[in-house]
mmCIF file of C-alpha atoms in Angstrom:
data_model
loop_
_atom_site.group_PDB
_atom_site.id
_atom_site.type_symbol
_atom_site.label_atom_id
_atom_site.label_comp_id
_atom_site.label_asym_id
_atom_site.label_seq_id
_atom_site.Cartn_x
_atom_site.Cartn_y
_atom_site.Cartn_z
ATOM 1 C CA MET A 1 191.350 152.187 327.269
ATOM 2 C CA ARG A 2 188.696 154.888 326.716
ATOM 3 C CA ASP A 3 190.585 156.347 323.418
ATOM 4 C CA ILE A 4 190.587 152.805 321.902
ATOM 5 C CA LEU A 5 186.674 152.876 322.681
ATOM 6 C CA LEU A 6 186.330 156.153 321.105
ATOM 7 C CA ILE A 7 188.334 155.209 318.013
ATOM 8 C CA ALA A 8 186.098 152.131 317.923
ATOM 9 C CA LEU A 9 182.922 154.229 318.118
ATOM 10 C CA PHE A 10 183.962 156.824 315.441
ATOM 11 C CA ALA A 11 185.095 154.062 312.897
ATOM 12 C CA ALA A 12 181.674 152.070 313.663
ATOM 13 C CA LEU A 13 179.896 155.043 312.782
ATOM 14 C CA GLY A 14 181.783 155.912 309.492
ATOM 15 C CA ALA A 15 181.478 152.434 308.397
ATOM 16 C CA THR A 16 177.810 152.081 309.318
ATOM 17 C CA GLY A 17 177.139 155.133 307.131
ATOM 18 C CA ALA A 18 179.114 153.846 304.067
ATOM 19 C CA GLY A 19 177.255 150.255 304.712
ATOM 20 C CA LEU A 20 173.586 151.887 304.596
ATOM 21 C CA LEU A 21 174.587 153.605 301.149
ATOM 22 C CA GLY A 22 175.860 150.441 299.914
ATOM 23 C CA ALA A 23 172.479 148.781 301.038
ATOM 24 C CA VAL A 24 170.561 151.300 299.186
ATOM 25 C CA ALA A 25 172.803 151.058 296.082
ATOM 26 C CA LEU A 26 172.482 147.198 296.009
ATOM 27 C CA ARG A 27 168.633 147.391 296.416
ATOM 28 C CA LEU A 28 168.423 149.915 293.714
ATOM 29 C CA LEU A 29 170.676 147.901 291.268
ATOM 30 C CA ARG A 30 169.441 144.363 292.400
ATOM 31 C CA ARG A 31 168.241 143.654 288.912
ATOM 32 C CA ARG A 32 171.420 144.654 287.326
ATOM 33 C CA SER A 33 174.513 142.460 286.341
ATOM 34 C CA LEU A 34 176.113 140.408 289.137
ATOM 35 C CA THR A 35 179.265 142.347 288.263
ATOM 36 C CA THR A 36 177.678 145.729 289.306
ATOM 37 C CA SER A 37 176.582 144.097 292.513
ATOM 38 C CA ILE A 38 179.988 142.788 293.380
ATOM 39 C CA ALA A 39 181.631 146.227 292.293
ATOM 40 C CA VAL A 40 179.150 147.775 294.962
ATOM 41 C CA VAL A 41 180.288 145.163 297.637
ATOM 42 C CA ALA A 42 183.830 146.009 296.801
ATOM 43 C CA SER A 43 183.150 149.761 297.178
ATOM 44 C CA VAL A 44 181.084 149.333 300.432
ATOM 45 C CA ALA A 45 184.243 147.528 301.913
ATOM 46 C CA VAL A 46 186.769 150.131 300.928
ATOM 47 C CA GLY A 47 184.332 152.982 301.749
ATOM 48 C CA ALA A 48 183.766 151.745 305.104
ATOM 49 C CA MET A 49 187.281 151.385 305.815
ATOM 50 C CA LEU A 50 187.773 155.140 304.316
ATOM 51 C CA ALA A 51 184.747 156.583 306.280
ATOM 52 C CA GLY A 52 185.867 155.040 309.392
ATOM 53 C CA THR A 53 189.590 156.432 309.065
ATOM 54 C CA LEU A 54 188.277 159.822 308.165
ATOM 55 C CA ALA A 55 186.042 159.799 311.327
ATOM 56 C CA VAL A 56 188.858 158.705 313.421
ATOM 57 C CA ALA A 57 191.316 161.011 311.851
ATOM 58 C CA TRP A 58 188.808 164.107 312.306
ATOM 59 C CA ALA A 59 188.109 162.984 315.855
ATOM 60 C CA MET A 60 192.010 162.715 316.682
ATOM 61 C CA PHE A 61 192.914 165.683 314.750
ATOM 62 C CA LEU A 62 195.555 164.132 312.630
ATOM 63 C CA SER A 63 197.544 166.549 310.601
ATOM 64 C CA SER A 64 196.835 167.308 307.008
ATOM 65 C CA HIS A 65 200.003 165.125 305.749
ATOM 66 C CA ASP A 66 198.885 162.099 308.006
ATOM 67 C CA LEU A 67 195.254 162.397 306.696
ATOM 68 C CA THR A 68 196.572 162.691 302.967
ATOM 69 C CA VAL A 69 198.671 159.480 303.437
ATOM 70 C CA VAL A 70 195.962 157.596 304.772
ATOM 71 C CA THR A 71 193.430 158.792 301.990
ATOM 72 C CA THR A 72 196.153 157.960 299.260
ATOM 73 C CA VAL A 73 196.733 154.449 300.922
ATOM 74 C CA VAL A 74 192.667 153.630 301.101
ATOM 75 C CA ALA A 75 192.461 155.169 297.530
ATOM 76 C CA MET A 76 194.898 152.677 296.067
ATOM 77 C CA ALA A 77 193.276 149.856 298.027
ATOM 78 C CA ALA A 78 189.943 150.966 296.424
ATOM 79 C CA VAL A 79 191.151 151.012 293.109
ATOM 80 C CA VAL A 80 192.769 147.458 293.443
ATOM 81 C CA SER A 81 189.644 146.178 295.217
ATOM 82 C CA LEU A 82 187.132 147.574 292.621
ATOM 83 C CA ALA A 83 189.436 146.266 289.593
ATOM 84 C CA THR A 84 189.401 142.892 291.278
ATOM 85 C CA ALA A 85 185.592 142.891 291.827
ATOM 86 C CA LEU A 86 185.189 143.687 288.143
ATOM 87 C CA LEU A 87 187.279 140.962 287.105
ATOM 88 C CA LEU A 88 185.570 138.438 289.502
ATOM 89 C CA GLY A 89 182.221 139.542 288.549
ATOM 90 C CA ARG A 90 182.850 139.283 284.666
ATOM 91 C CA TRP A 91 184.296 135.711 285.221
ATOM 92 C CA VAL A 92 181.118 134.922 287.117
ATOM 93 C CA VAL A 93 178.907 136.273 284.628
ATOM 94 C CA ALA A 94 180.772 134.622 281.933
ATOM 95 C CA ARG A 95 180.555 131.063 283.542
ATOM 96 C CA SER A 96 176.722 131.829 284.213
ATOM 97 C CA ARG A 97 175.945 132.525 280.292
ATOM 98 C CA GLU A 98 177.929 129.370 279.406
ATOM 99 C CA LEU A 99 175.623 127.314 281.890
ATOM 100 C CA ALA A 100 172.679 129.014 280.446
ATOM 101 C CA VAL A 101 173.535 128.426 277.042
ATOM 102 C CA ALA A 102 174.220 124.713 277.933
ATOM 103 C CA ALA A 103 170.887 124.441 279.727
ATOM 104 C CA ARG A 104 169.209 125.831 276.898
ATOM 105 C CA SER A 105 170.608 122.892 274.438
ATOM 106 C CA PHE A 106 168.640 120.307 276.602
ATOM 107 C CA GLY A 107 165.688 122.322 277.033
ATOM 108 C CA ASP A 108 165.266 122.277 273.223
ATOM 109 C CA GLY A 109 165.379 118.379 273.086
ATOM 110 C CA GLY A 110 169.220 117.791 273.193
ATOM 111 C CA ASP A 111 171.445 116.460 276.047
ATOM 112 C CA PHE A 112 172.885 118.881 278.590
ATOM 113 C CA ALA A 113 176.891 119.250 278.231
ATOM 114 C CA ALA A 114 178.667 120.966 281.003
ATOM 115 C CA PRO A 115 180.726 123.978 280.278
ATOM 116 C CA ALA A 116 184.455 122.688 279.946
ATOM 117 C CA VAL A 117 185.703 125.883 281.825
ATOM 118 C CA PRO A 118 185.954 125.419 285.822
ATOM 119 C CA ALA A 119 183.146 127.429 287.701
ATOM 120 C CA THR A 120 182.580 128.281 291.156
ATOM 121 C CA ALA A 121 181.190 125.591 293.560
ATOM 122 C CA GLU A 122 177.784 126.742 293.271
ATOM 123 C CA LEU A 123 177.862 126.816 289.709
ATOM 124 C CA GLU A 124 179.543 123.505 289.562
ATOM 125 C CA ALA A 125 176.585 122.131 291.808
ATOM 126 C CA LEU A 126 174.003 123.580 289.414
ATOM 127 C CA SER A 127 175.803 122.116 286.408
ATOM 128 C CA ARG A 128 175.817 118.676 288.013
ATOM 129 C CA GLU A 129 171.723 119.007 288.909
ATOM 130 C CA LEU A 130 171.219 120.092 285.303
ATOM 131 C CA ALA A 131 173.120 117.208 283.993
ATOM 132 C CA THR A 132 171.084 114.959 286.077
ATOM 133 C CA THR A 133 167.683 116.623 284.909
ATOM 134 C CA SER A 134 168.819 116.174 281.542
ATOM 135 C CA ALA A 135 169.351 112.538 281.757
ATOM 136 C CA ARG A 136 165.913 112.068 283.237
ATOM 137 C CA LEU A 137 164.304 113.915 280.691
ATOM 138 C CA ALA A 138 166.290 111.918 278.049
ATOM 139 C CA GLU A 139 164.714 108.644 279.886
ATOM 140 C CA SER A 140 161.359 110.325 279.669
ATOM 141 C CA ARG A 141 161.688 111.061 276.147
ATOM 142 C CA ASP A 142 162.729 107.250 275.268
ATOM 143 C CA ARG A 143 159.823 106.107 277.468
ATOM 144 C CA GLU A 144 157.382 108.452 275.828
ATOM 145 C CA ARG A 145 158.591 107.456 272.337
ATOM 146 C CA ALA A 146 158.543 103.535 273.412
ATOM 147 C CA LEU A 147 154.986 104.155 274.439
ATOM 148 C CA GLU A 148 153.708 106.131 271.396
ATOM 149 C CA THR A 149 155.331 103.201 269.303
ATOM 150 C CA SER A 150 153.564 100.795 271.401
ATOM 151 C CA ARG A 151 149.940 102.700 271.291
ATOM 152 C CA ARG A 152 150.494 102.972 267.621
ATOM 153 C CA GLU A 153 151.310 99.240 266.941
ATOM 154 C CA LEU A 154 148.339 98.524 269.367
ATOM 155 C CA VAL A 155 145.920 100.673 267.297
ATOM 156 C CA ALA A 156 146.991 99.046 264.183
ATOM 157 C CA TRP A 157 146.708 95.541 265.436
ATOM 158 C CA ILE A 158 143.350 96.342 267.298
ATOM 159 C CA SER A 159 142.113 97.595 263.943
ATOM 160 C CA HIS A 160 142.989 94.699 262.224
ATOM 161 C CA ASP A 161 141.968 92.044 264.473
ATOM 162 C CA LEU A 162 138.580 93.959 264.698
ATOM 163 C CA ARG A 163 138.196 94.394 261.029
ATOM 164 C CA THR A 164 138.204 90.354 260.115
ATOM 165 C CA PRO A 165 135.500 89.410 262.686
ATOM 166 C CA LEU A 166 133.507 92.341 262.040
ATOM 167 C CA ALA A 167 133.582 91.680 258.059
ATOM 168 C CA GLY A 168 132.728 87.965 258.868
ATOM 169 C CA LEU A 169 129.692 89.138 260.910
ATOM 170 C CA ARG A 170 128.501 91.457 258.236
ATOM 171 C CA ALA A 171 128.486 88.871 255.786
ATOM 172 C CA MET A 172 126.847 86.160 257.858
ATOM 173 C CA SER A 173 124.385 88.624 259.007
ATOM 174 C CA GLU A 174 123.584 89.662 255.250
ATOM 175 C CA ALA A 175 123.373 86.054 254.059
ATOM 176 C CA LEU A 176 120.890 85.332 256.659
ATOM 177 C CA GLU A 177 119.074 88.481 255.989
ATOM 178 C CA ASP A 178 118.918 87.739 252.210
ATOM 179 C CA GLY A 179 117.970 83.987 253.072
ATOM 180 C CA VAL A 180 120.813 82.669 251.024
ATOM 181 C CA ALA A 181 122.415 80.842 253.854
ATOM 182 C CA ALA A 182 122.660 76.988 253.520
ATOM 183 C CA ASP A 183 122.977 76.178 257.023
ATOM 184 C CA PRO A 184 121.423 78.883 259.178
ATOM 185 C CA ASP A 185 122.220 77.425 262.524
ATOM 186 C CA ARG A 186 125.933 77.237 261.763
ATOM 187 C CA TYR A 187 125.950 80.755 260.830
ATOM 188 C CA LEU A 188 124.224 81.440 264.255
ATOM 189 C CA ARG A 189 126.880 79.610 266.108
ATOM 190 C CA GLN A 190 129.694 81.279 264.111
ATOM 191 C CA ILE A 191 128.173 84.446 265.016
ATOM 192 C CA ARG A 192 128.186 83.877 268.515
ATOM 193 C CA THR A 193 131.621 82.758 268.517
ATOM 194 C CA GLU A 194 132.877 85.953 266.752
ATOM 195 C CA VAL A 195 130.744 88.218 269.287
ATOM 196 C CA GLU A 196 132.435 86.204 272.324
ATOM 197 C CA ARG A 197 135.892 86.873 270.583
ATOM 198 C CA LEU A 198 135.072 90.497 270.172
ATOM 199 C CA ASN A 199 133.754 90.641 273.736
ATOM 200 C CA GLY A 200 136.938 89.120 275.052
ATOM 201 C CA MET A 201 139.193 91.729 273.409
ATOM 202 C CA VAL A 202 136.856 94.654 274.623
ATOM 203 C CA GLY A 203 137.093 93.060 278.052
ATOM 204 C CA ASP A 204 140.875 93.104 277.856
ATOM 205 C CA LEU A 205 141.124 96.569 276.663
ATOM 206 C CA PHE A 206 138.854 97.832 279.608
ATOM 207 C CA GLU A 207 141.231 95.657 281.958
ATOM 208 C CA LEU A 208 144.251 96.949 280.367
ATOM 209 C CA SER A 209 142.853 100.834 280.622
ATOM 210 C CA ARG A 210 142.312 100.339 284.141
ATOM 211 C CA ILE A 211 145.893 99.189 284.750
ATOM 212 C CA HIS A 212 147.348 101.936 283.147
ATOM 213 C CA VAL A 213 145.394 104.642 284.920
ATOM 214 C CA GLY A 214 145.846 102.990 288.346
ATOM 215 C CA ALA A 215 142.186 102.200 288.853
ATOM 216 C CA LEU A 216 142.726 98.335 289.186
ATOM 217 C CA ALA A 217 140.963 97.794 292.615
ATOM 218 C CA LEU A 218 142.254 94.719 294.456
ATOM 219 C CA SER A 219 140.721 93.058 297.054
ATOM 220 C CA PRO A 220 143.625 90.666 298.409
ATOM 221 C CA SER A 221 142.935 87.653 300.845
ATOM 222 C CA ARG A 222 144.846 84.636 301.928
ATOM 223 C CA MET A 223 144.870 81.602 299.886
ATOM 224 C CA SER A 224 146.995 78.480 298.911
ATOM 225 C CA LEU A 225 148.732 78.660 295.557
ATOM 226 C CA TYR A 226 147.637 74.906 295.269
ATOM 227 C CA ASP A 227 144.065 75.622 294.990
ATOM 228 C CA LEU A 228 144.662 78.613 292.739
ATOM 229 C CA VAL A 229 146.954 76.654 290.384
ATOM 230 C CA GLY A 230 144.550 73.698 290.384
ATOM 231 C CA ASP A 231 141.212 76.000 289.383
ATOM 232 C CA ALA A 232 143.417 77.500 286.869
ATOM 233 C CA LEU A 233 144.461 74.117 285.351
ATOM 234 C CA ALA A 234 140.841 72.769 285.354
ATOM 235 C CA GLY A 235 139.682 75.890 283.390
ATOM 236 C CA ALA A 236 142.493 75.583 280.953
ATOM 237 C CA ASP A 237 142.062 71.737 280.208
ATOM 238 C CA PRO A 238 139.444 71.856 277.727
ATOM 239 C CA LEU A 239 141.610 73.893 275.479
ATOM 240 C CA ALA A 240 144.720 71.834 276.084
ATOM 241 C CA ARG A 241 143.035 68.629 275.103
ATOM 242 C CA GLU A 242 141.402 70.080 271.738
ATOM 243 C CA LEU A 243 144.930 71.260 270.969
ATOM 244 C CA GLY A 244 146.633 67.967 272.159
ATOM 245 C CA VAL A 245 148.725 69.486 274.663
ATOM 246 C CA ARG A 246 149.564 67.925 278.241
ATOM 247 C CA LEU A 247 149.109 69.889 281.312
ATOM 248 C CA VAL A 248 151.425 69.148 284.238
ATOM 249 C CA GLY A 249 151.144 70.767 287.490
ATOM 250 C CA ASP A 250 152.515 68.197 289.859
ATOM 251 C CA GLN A 251 155.293 70.476 291.427
ATOM 252 C CA VAL A 252 153.160 73.148 293.094
ATOM 253 C CA ASP A 253 153.813 73.753 296.773
ATOM 254 C CA PRO A 254 150.744 74.678 299.063
ATOM 255 C CA VAL A 255 152.346 77.758 299.983
ATOM 256 C CA PRO A 256 149.996 80.793 301.370
ATOM 257 C CA VAL A 257 149.808 83.897 299.197
ATOM 258 C CA GLU A 258 147.951 87.317 299.783
ATOM 259 C CA VAL A 259 146.428 87.953 296.399
ATOM 260 C CA ASP A 260 143.326 88.968 294.498
ATOM 261 C CA GLY A 261 141.810 85.475 293.618
ATOM 262 C CA LYS A 262 139.888 86.922 290.630
ATOM 263 C CA GLU A 263 142.628 88.937 289.158
ATOM 264 C CA MET A 264 145.508 86.132 289.817
ATOM 265 C CA SER A 265 143.259 83.737 288.071
ATOM 266 C CA ARG A 266 143.160 85.851 285.298
ATOM 267 C CA VAL A 267 147.076 85.828 285.370
ATOM 268 C CA LEU A 268 147.472 82.096 285.316
ATOM 269 C CA GLY A 269 144.690 81.948 282.893
ATOM 270 C CA ASN A 270 146.529 84.423 280.456
ATOM 271 C CA LEU A 271 149.693 82.612 280.846
ATOM 272 C CA LEU A 272 148.171 79.128 280.455
ATOM 273 C CA VAL A 273 146.188 79.836 277.365
ATOM 274 C CA ASN A 274 149.366 81.751 275.689
ATOM 275 C CA ALA A 275 151.573 78.648 276.390
ATOM 276 C CA ILE A 276 148.990 76.160 275.257
ATOM 277 C CA ARG A 277 148.384 77.934 272.146
ATOM 278 C CA ARG A 278 152.308 78.087 271.403
ATOM 279 C CA THR A 279 152.864 74.243 272.373
ATOM 280 C CA PRO A 280 152.953 72.095 269.545
ATOM 281 C CA ALA A 281 150.550 68.968 269.662
ATOM 282 C CA ASP A 282 152.006 66.309 272.052
ATOM 283 C CA GLY A 283 153.765 69.028 273.851
ATOM 284 C CA THR A 284 153.880 69.904 277.424
ATOM 285 C CA VAL A 285 152.950 72.807 279.493
ATOM 286 C CA ALA A 286 154.047 72.729 282.983
ATOM 287 C CA VAL A 287 153.310 74.822 286.071
ATOM 288 C CA THR A 288 155.339 74.888 289.447
ATOM 289 C CA ALA A 289 155.016 76.960 292.397
ATOM 290 C CA GLU A 290 157.693 77.320 294.961
ATOM 291 C CA ARG A 291 159.134 79.459 297.600
ATOM 292 C CA SER A 292 162.351 81.387 297.028
ATOM 293 C CA PRO A 293 164.455 83.824 298.757
ATOM 294 C CA GLU A 294 162.676 86.931 296.856
ATOM 295 C CA GLY A 295 159.195 85.461 297.675
ATOM 296 C CA VAL A 296 156.891 83.048 296.048
ATOM 297 C CA VAL A 297 157.778 82.048 292.263
ATOM 298 C CA LEU A 298 155.096 80.667 289.965
ATOM 299 C CA SER A 299 156.204 79.720 286.738
ATOM 300 C CA VAL A 300 154.484 78.295 283.363
ATOM 301 C CA THR A 301 156.950 76.478 281.138
ATOM 302 C CA ASP A 302 155.999 75.928 277.463
ATOM 303 C CA GLY A 303 157.371 74.140 274.298
ATOM 304 C CA CYS A 304 157.065 77.120 271.985
ATOM 305 C CA GLY A 305 160.825 76.868 270.891
ATOM 306 C CA GLY A 306 161.956 79.848 272.368
ATOM 307 C CA ILE A 307 161.736 83.545 271.843
ATOM 308 C CA PRO A 308 164.319 85.702 269.931
ATOM 309 C CA GLU A 309 166.647 87.337 272.262
ATOM 310 C CA GLU A 310 165.852 90.778 271.013
ATOM 311 C CA ASP A 311 162.285 90.283 271.767
ATOM 312 C CA LEU A 312 162.515 89.524 275.166
ATOM 313 C CA PRO A 313 162.502 92.898 276.567
ATOM 314 C CA ARG A 314 159.215 93.297 274.659
ATOM 315 C CA VAL A 315 157.306 90.383 275.489
ATOM 316 C CA PHE A 316 155.114 92.099 278.250
ATOM 317 C CA ASP A 317 154.672 95.252 276.370
ATOM 318 C CA THR A 318 151.022 96.350 275.448
ATOM 319 C CA GLY A 319 150.375 95.106 272.036
ATOM 320 C CA TRP A 320 153.504 92.937 271.498
ATOM 321 C CA ARG A 321 152.895 89.776 269.181
ATOM 322 C CA GLY A 322 155.548 87.292 268.660
ATOM 323 C CA THR A 323 157.255 86.493 265.242
ATOM 324 C CA HIS A 324 159.915 84.221 264.019
ATOM 325 C CA ALA A 325 159.710 81.310 266.499
ATOM 326 C CA ARG A 326 156.368 82.032 268.041
ATOM 327 C CA THR A 327 152.934 81.618 266.225
ATOM 328 C CA PRO A 328 151.011 84.893 265.965
ATOM 329 C CA PRO A 329 148.344 84.689 268.492
ATOM 330 C CA ALA A 330 144.735 85.122 267.832
ATOM 331 C CA GLY A 331 144.279 87.942 270.022
ATOM 332 C CA ALA A 332 145.408 91.748 269.979
ATOM 333 C CA GLY A 333 148.480 91.034 272.148
ATOM 334 C CA LEU A 334 147.145 92.245 275.356
ATOM 335 C CA GLY A 335 147.355 89.164 277.604
ATOM 336 C CA LEU A 336 150.822 89.560 278.556
ATOM 337 C CA ALA A 337 150.697 93.124 279.190
ATOM 338 C CA ILE A 338 147.600 92.462 281.623
ATOM 339 C CA VAL A 339 149.662 89.839 283.267
ATOM 340 C CA ARG A 340 152.417 92.242 284.117
ATOM 341 C CA GLY A 341 149.986 94.996 285.153
ATOM 342 C CA ILE A 342 148.067 92.879 287.745
ATOM 343 C CA VAL A 343 151.275 91.230 289.272
ATOM 344 C CA GLU A 344 152.881 94.528 289.563
ATOM 345 C CA ALA A 345 149.638 95.895 291.361
ATOM 346 C CA HIS A 346 150.208 92.857 293.886
ATOM 347 C CA LYS A 347 153.956 94.354 294.336
ATOM 348 C CA GLY A 348 155.206 91.546 292.516
ATOM 349 C CA ARG A 349 157.136 91.140 289.018
ATOM 350 C CA ALA A 350 156.732 89.171 286.180
ATOM 351 C CA ALA A 351 159.801 87.803 283.780
ATOM 352 C CA VAL A 352 160.416 85.490 280.880
ATOM 353 C CA ARG A 353 163.372 83.628 279.971
ATOM 354 C CA ASN A 354 164.357 80.694 277.539
ATOM 355 C CA ILE A 355 164.981 77.330 278.043
ATOM 356 C CA PRO A 356 165.823 74.322 275.790
ATOM 357 C CA GLY A 357 162.715 74.043 273.549
ATOM 358 C CA GLY A 358 160.712 76.800 274.805
ATOM 359 C CA CYS A 359 160.394 79.393 277.560
ATOM 360 C CA ARG A 360 159.438 80.071 281.101
ATOM 361 C CA PHE A 361 157.241 82.894 282.371
ATOM 362 C CA GLU A 362 157.833 83.466 286.175
ATOM 363 C CA VAL A 363 155.539 85.718 288.404
ATOM 364 C CA THR A 364 157.130 86.555 291.675
ATOM 365 C CA LEU A 365 154.839 87.673 294.398
ATOM 366 C CA PRO A 366 155.669 88.585 298.092
ATOM 367 C CA ALA A 367 155.745 85.738 300.345
ATOM 368 C CA VAL A 368 153.413 85.722 303.579
ATOM 369 C CA GLU A 369 154.091 84.148 306.863
ATOM 370 C CA GLY A 370 152.539 80.795 307.609
#
């Protein structure tokens, strides 16, 4: 037992010396290639074995022949170990370079394509993470392009919509200033109308900017949808009468909701005005409210004739204004974007779908007990 302990002690001392030298070498070569580090690790393993063997041989006074045999065996093992380490290092480095080239491709705006040659488990995991990141970047680029397109369209439409009333205001003010207006009172009434229109557009832009920057402060309170819808119908009734459109709201359940009354009144007002303006004379705009498994569903149905299927995903986009089956509105296409922003701020969602003869806008809000 004592001899075994001595052998273990001498072997440990020799291996420790080799290990310390290997640690110093790894620290000095830490910025070099992975192949170098693997070769150092293999050398440390063989060197530790050789050092331990030599220490034991010296302590046990082995013959020179036995020491030569042991040294030759260890040397052969060192050659094979170093060759294997170099091959492994070169293979890992090659896979790393392929991964770096693939990563550089999606960093330049392309899509990440994982190397075809299999790699280690760690490199494979890194490849999967890069593929996931590439997909997220592609989605972000798509969203950015869509937002940029939306912003450009919004600027173009706002510029167009502002130019018309401003030109009219300028012409009427010049006519009044020169004293050539045949009916000054009519000009003043028209100026007031145009100013109110501009004020509404500016108000919509301000509301939309608050929604986009997350500065829409809500003051929710418990109220009945029946009262909320009743007030909205009363506010939209004059416009409906002027355009010959019937308003129907007899399918509204008195279900409670926790909402900001002012903001939700704006949502209903925008939806009703949007529906009334696009429904032909003698048409009907219906409002319903009911419970559903998903919450409380508030819907506004019009008789616009339907929305082209390709336009349905863009209805709530900022600046979207319908074409084809829908008559272009007088505003800048901000009303429905404001609707979606306010509804989402209430943890709800807004949707639209076609129905026979028109379309149905749905606002789903979280239900409350009661």
